[in-house]
CSV table of C-alpha atoms in Angstrom, one decimal:
chain,number,residue,atom,x,y,z
L,1,UNK,CA,8.0,-137.2,156.5
L,2,UNK,CA,9.1,-133.7,157.5
L,3,UNK,CA,9.3,-132.6,161.1
L,4,UNK,CA,8.4,-129.0,162.0
L,5,UNK,CA,8.9,-127.1,165.2
L,6,UNK,CA,7.0,-123.9,166.1
L,7,UNK,CA,9.2,-122.1,168.7
L,8,UNK,CA,6.6,-119.8,170.2
L,9,UNK,CA,5.8,-120.2,173.9
L,10,UNK,CA,2.2,-121.3,173.3
L,11,UNK,CA,2.2,-123.5,170.2
L,12,UNK,CA,-0.1,-126.4,170.9
L,13,UNK,CA,-3.0,-127.2,168.6
L,14,UNK,CA,-1.9,-125.1,165.7
L,15,UNK,CA,-3.2,-126.3,162.3
L,16,UNK,CA,-0.6,-127.3,159.6
L,17,UNK,CA,-2.1,-127.7,156.1
L,18,UNK,CA,-0.1,-129.1,153.2
L,19,UNK,CA,-2.3,-127.5,150.5
L,20,UNK,CA,-0.3,-129.1,147.6
L,21,UNK,CA,-0.9,-132.7,148.9
L,22,UNK,CA,-4.2,-132.0,150.7
L,23,UNK,CA,-2.8,-133.2,154.0
L,24,UNK,CA,-3.0,-131.7,157.5
L,25,UNK,CA,-1.9,-132.2,161.0
L,26,UNK,CA,-1.8,-130.4,164.4
L,27,UNK,CA,1.1,-129.4,166.7
L,28,UNK,CA,1.6,-131.2,170.0
L,29,UNK,CA,2.3,-129.5,173.4
L,30,UNK,CA,5.9,-128.8,172.4
L,31,UNK,CA,4.8,-127.2,169.1
L,32,UNK,CA,6.1,-130.2,167.1
L,33,UNK,CA,4.4,-131.6,164.1
L,34,UNK,CA,5.1,-134.2,161.4
L,35,UNK,CA,3.7,-134.0,157.9
L,36,UNK,CA,4.4,-135.5,154.5
L,37,UNK,CA,5.9,-133.1,152.0
L,38,UNK,CA,8.2,-132.6,149.1
L,39,UNK,CA,10.1,-129.7,147.4
L,40,UNK,CA,7.6,-127.0,146.3
L,41,UNK,CA,4.8,-128.1,148.6
L,42,UNK,CA,2.9,-125.2,150.2
L,43,UNK,CA,2.4,-125.4,154.0
L,44,UNK,CA,-0.2,-123.1,155.5
L,45,UNK,CA,0.2,-122.6,159.3
L,46,UNK,CA,-3.0,-121.2,160.9
L,47,UNK,CA,-4.2,-120.6,164.4
L,48,UNK,CA,-6.4,-118.2,166.4
L,49,UNK,CA,-3.6,-116.5,168.4
L,50,UNK,CA,-1.1,-116.1,165.5
L,51,UNK,CA,-1.1,-114.5,162.1
L,52,UNK,CA,-1.4,-116.9,159.1
L,53,UNK,CA,2.0,-118.1,157.8
L,54,UNK,CA,2.7,-119.7,154.4
L,55,UNK,CA,5.9,-121.8,153.9
L,56,UNK,CA,7.1,-123.3,150.7
L,57,UNK,CA,9.2,-126.4,151.2
L,58,UNK,CA,12.7,-125.9,149.8
L,59,UNK,CA,15.6,-128.3,149.1
L,60,UNK,CA,17.3,-127.7,152.5
L,61,UNK,CA,14.1,-128.4,154.4
L,62,UNK,CA,13.4,-131.5,152.4
L,63,UNK,CA,17.0,-132.9,152.7
L,64,UNK,CA,17.2,-132.2,156.5
L,65,UNK,CA,13.6,-133.5,157.0
L,66,UNK,CA,13.3,-130.9,159.8
L,67,UNK,CA,12.8,-127.1,160.1
L,68,UNK,CA,11.7,-124.6,162.8
L,69,UNK,CA,10.1,-121.2,162.8
L,70,UNK,CA,8.2,-118.7,164.9
L,71,UNK,CA,4.8,-117.1,164.4
L,72,UNK,CA,3.8,-113.5,164.7
L,73,UNK,CA,1.3,-112.9,167.4
L,74,UNK,CA,-2.1,-111.8,166.1
L,75,UNK,CA,-2.6,-108.2,167.4
L,76,UNK,CA,-5.5,-105.9,166.4
L,77,UNK,CA,-3.9,-102.5,165.7
L,78,UNK,CA,-5.5,-99.2,164.9
L,79,UNK,CA,-4.9,-97.8,161.4
L,80,UNK,CA,-2.7,-94.8,161.3
L,81,UNK,CA,-4.6,-91.5,161.9
L,82,UNK,CA,-3.7,-88.7,159.6
L,83,UNK,CA,-4.7,-85.1,160.6
L,84,UNK,CA,-5.5,-83.1,157.5
L,85,UNK,CA,-6.6,-79.5,156.9
L,86,UNK,CA,-8.1,-77.8,159.9
L,87,UNK,CA,-11.5,-76.3,159.0
L,88,UNK,CA,-12.7,-72.9,160.1
L,89,UNK,CA,-16.4,-73.7,159.8
L,90,UNK,CA,-16.9,-71.2,156.9
L,91,UNK,CA,-17.6,-73.3,153.9
L,92,UNK,CA,-16.6,-70.8,151.3
L,93,UNK,CA,-13.3,-70.1,153.0
L,94,UNK,CA,-12.5,-73.7,153.6
L,95,UNK,CA,-13.1,-74.7,150.0
L,96,UNK,CA,-10.7,-72.0,148.8
L,97,UNK,CA,-8.0,-73.2,151.3
L,98,UNK,CA,-8.1,-76.8,150.2
L,99,UNK,CA,-5.3,-77.7,147.8
L,100,UNK,CA,-6.2,-80.0,145.0
L,101,UNK,CA,-4.1,-82.1,142.7
L,102,UNK,CA,-4.7,-82.8,139.0
L,103,UNK,CA,-7.2,-85.6,138.5
L,104,UNK,CA,-5.9,-88.9,137.2
L,105,UNK,CA,-7.6,-92.0,135.9
L,106,UNK,CA,-7.3,-95.5,137.5
L,107,UNK,CA,-5.3,-96.7,134.5
L,108,UNK,CA,-2.6,-94.1,135.3
L,109,UNK,CA,-1.7,-96.0,138.4
L,110,UNK,CA,-2.1,-99.5,137.0
L,111,UNK,CA,-5.6,-100.2,138.4
L,112,UNK,CA,-7.7,-102.2,136.0
L,113,UNK,CA,-11.0,-100.8,135.0
L,114,UNK,CA,-14.0,-102.9,134.2
L,115,UNK,CA,-15.3,-102.2,130.7
L,116,UNK,CA,-17.5,-105.2,130.2
L,117,UNK,CA,-21.3,-105.5,130.3
L,118,UNK,CA,-22.7,-104.0,133.5
L,119,UNK,CA,-25.2,-106.0,135.6
L,120,UNK,CA,-28.8,-104.9,135.3
L,121,UNK,CA,-29.8,-102.3,137.9
L,122,UNK,CA,-32.5,-103.4,140.3
L,123,UNK,CA,-34.8,-100.4,140.7
L,124,UNK,CA,-36.9,-100.4,144.0
L,125,UNK,CA,-40.6,-99.8,143.6
L,126,UNK,CA,-40.4,-96.4,145.4
L,127,UNK,CA,-38.0,-95.2,142.7
L,128,UNK,CA,-40.2,-96.1,139.8
L,129,UNK,CA,-42.2,-92.9,140.1
L,130,UNK,CA,-40.2,-89.7,139.5
L,131,UNK,CA,-41.7,-86.3,140.1
L,132,UNK,CA,-41.0,-83.3,138.0
L,133,UNK,CA,-42.6,-80.1,139.4
L,134,UNK,CA,-46.4,-80.8,139.3
L,135,UNK,CA,-46.1,-83.8,137.1
L,136,UNK,CA,-44.5,-87.3,137.4
L,137,UNK,CA,-43.2,-90.1,135.2
L,138,UNK,CA,-43.7,-93.8,135.8
L,139,UNK,CA,-41.0,-96.3,134.8
L,140,UNK,CA,-43.3,-98.9,133.3
L,141,UNK,CA,-40.6,-101.5,132.9
L,142,UNK,CA,-39.2,-101.3,136.4
L,143,UNK,CA,-42.8,-101.3,137.8
L,144,UNK,CA,-43.6,-104.5,135.9
L,145,UNK,CA,-40.4,-106.2,137.0
L,146,UNK,CA,-41.1,-105.3,140.6
L,147,UNK,CA,-44.7,-106.6,140.5
L,148,UNK,CA,-44.0,-109.7,138.5
L,149,UNK,CA,-41.3,-110.9,140.9
L,150,UNK,CA,-38.5,-110.6,138.3
L,151,UNK,CA,-36.3,-108.4,140.5
L,152,UNK,CA,-36.9,-110.7,143.5
L,153,UNK,CA,-35.7,-113.7,141.4
L,154,UNK,CA,-32.8,-111.7,140.1
L,155,UNK,CA,-31.6,-110.8,143.6
L,156,UNK,CA,-32.0,-114.4,144.8
L,157,UNK,CA,-30.0,-115.7,141.8
L,158,UNK,CA,-27.2,-113.1,142.4
L,159,UNK,CA,-27.1,-114.0,146.1
L,160,UNK,CA,-26.8,-117.7,145.4
L,161,UNK,CA,-24.1,-117.2,142.7
L,162,UNK,CA,-22.1,-115.1,145.2
L,163,UNK,CA,-22.5,-117.6,148.0
L,164,UNK,CA,-21.6,-120.6,145.7
L,165,UNK,CA,-18.5,-118.8,144.4
L,166,UNK,CA,-17.3,-117.9,147.9
L,167,UNK,CA,-18.1,-121.4,149.1
L,168,UNK,CA,-15.9,-123.0,146.4
L,169,UNK,CA,-13.0,-120.6,147.1
L,170,UNK,CA,-13.1,-121.3,150.8
L,171,UNK,CA,-13.4,-125.1,150.3
L,172,UNK,CA,-10.5,-125.1,147.8
L,173,UNK,CA,-8.3,-123.1,150.2
L,174,UNK,CA,-8.7,-125.3,153.3
L,175,UNK,CA,-9.4,-128.6,151.5
L,176,UNK,CA,-12.0,-131.2,152.1
L,177,UNK,CA,-9.6,-133.4,154.1
L,178,UNK,CA,-8.9,-130.6,156.6
L,179,UNK,CA,-12.5,-129.6,157.1
L,180,UNK,CA,-13.7,-133.2,157.3
L,181,UNK,CA,-11.1,-134.3,159.9
L,182,UNK,CA,-10.7,-131.3,162.1
L,183,UNK,CA,-14.4,-130.5,162.4
L,184,UNK,CA,-15.6,-134.1,162.2
L,185,UNK,CA,-17.7,-133.5,159.1
L,186,UNK,CA,-18.8,-136.2,156.7
L,187,UNK,CA,-17.5,-135.1,153.3
L,188,UNK,CA,-21.0,-135.1,151.9
L,189,UNK,CA,-21.9,-132.5,154.5
L,190,UNK,CA,-19.1,-130.0,153.9
L,191,UNK,CA,-21.0,-128.1,151.3
L,192,UNK,CA,-24.0,-127.7,153.6
L,193,UNK,CA,-21.7,-126.7,156.5
L,194,UNK,CA,-19.9,-124.0,154.5
L,195,UNK,CA,-23.2,-122.7,153.1
L,196,UNK,CA,-24.5,-122.5,156.7
L,197,UNK,CA,-21.4,-120.5,157.8
L,198,UNK,CA,-21.8,-118.1,154.8
L,199,UNK,CA,-25.5,-117.5,155.5
L,200,UNK,CA,-25.1,-117.0,159.3
L,201,UNK,CA,-21.8,-115.2,159.7
L,202,UNK,CA,-19.3,-112.7,158.2
L,203,UNK,CA,-17.0,-115.5,157.0
L,204,UNK,CA,-17.0,-114.2,153.4
L,205,UNK,CA,-15.7,-110.8,154.5
L,206,UNK,CA,-13.1,-112.3,156.9
L,207,UNK,CA,-11.8,-114.7,154.3
L,208,UNK,CA,-11.6,-111.9,151.7
L,209,UNK,CA,-9.5,-109.9,154.2
L,210,UNK,CA,-7.3,-113.0,154.8
L,211,UNK,CA,-8.3,-113.0,158.5
L,212,UNK,CA,-7.9,-116.8,158.6
L,213,UNK,CA,-7.7,-116.9,162.4
L,214,UNK,CA,-11.2,-115.4,162.5
L,215,UNK,CA,-12.4,-117.9,159.9
L,216,UNK,CA,-11.2,-120.8,161.9
L,217,UNK,CA,-13.0,-119.4,164.9
L,218,UNK,CA,-16.1,-119.1,162.9
L,219,UNK,CA,-15.7,-122.8,161.8
L,220,UNK,CA,-15.5,-123.9,165.4
L,221,UNK,CA,-18.4,-121.9,166.6
L,222,UNK,CA,-20.7,-122.7,163.6
L,223,UNK,CA,-19.8,-126.4,163.9
L,224,UNK,CA,-21.6,-126.6,167.2
L,225,UNK,CA,-24.7,-124.8,165.8
L,226,UNK,CA,-24.6,-126.9,162.7
L,227,UNK,CA,-24.8,-130.1,164.7
L,228,UNK,CA,-27.9,-128.8,166.6
L,229,UNK,CA,-29.6,-127.7,163.4
L,230,UNK,CA,-28.9,-130.8,161.4
L,231,UNK,CA,-29.9,-133.4,164.0
């Protein structure tokens, strides 16, 4: 058993997750917690008021059976504002004054480029008719796929695939034990709960941006709604 101490002034009720062993606990009023762990285990410390912190148990922490740390307060800061070229309002003049650099490809800066098979484009019905002067051309295939419901089914399938992928990633990150115990959810209801969160909130976006404090807040808020809807 390892003892941890969070030294911030307000440190009660902070979630401590041992992701390696799938264990969790919560700090007491003094910011103290106890949790099983061994060398190499990954602790995730998460709360609403502080930024997420990840700690890997090292030999010193394991031998002493105790460690302490502080958390960084979660502050919403504005991105840096950069003032660029001042425009005169004359388009021709402004274009000439703008300095451009030689174009480069994503590969030049180490950004991978997708070169696989592209997903089929879904063409809306209003775009299946293209006008050329006094004539027009009808995209027969796209029209059929709209009328037959093919595109509707395709969109539904893609939406479900995306939701299921996000659901699995979120569930794997926090763990069934944590979700079940903290939010009082039967394990067989965790899938339904996460799907409910995904369909009724911006949890996918917040999780992708690693805004775990916001994700936990969504869990708490949606847990109340989930109880009402499922009873």
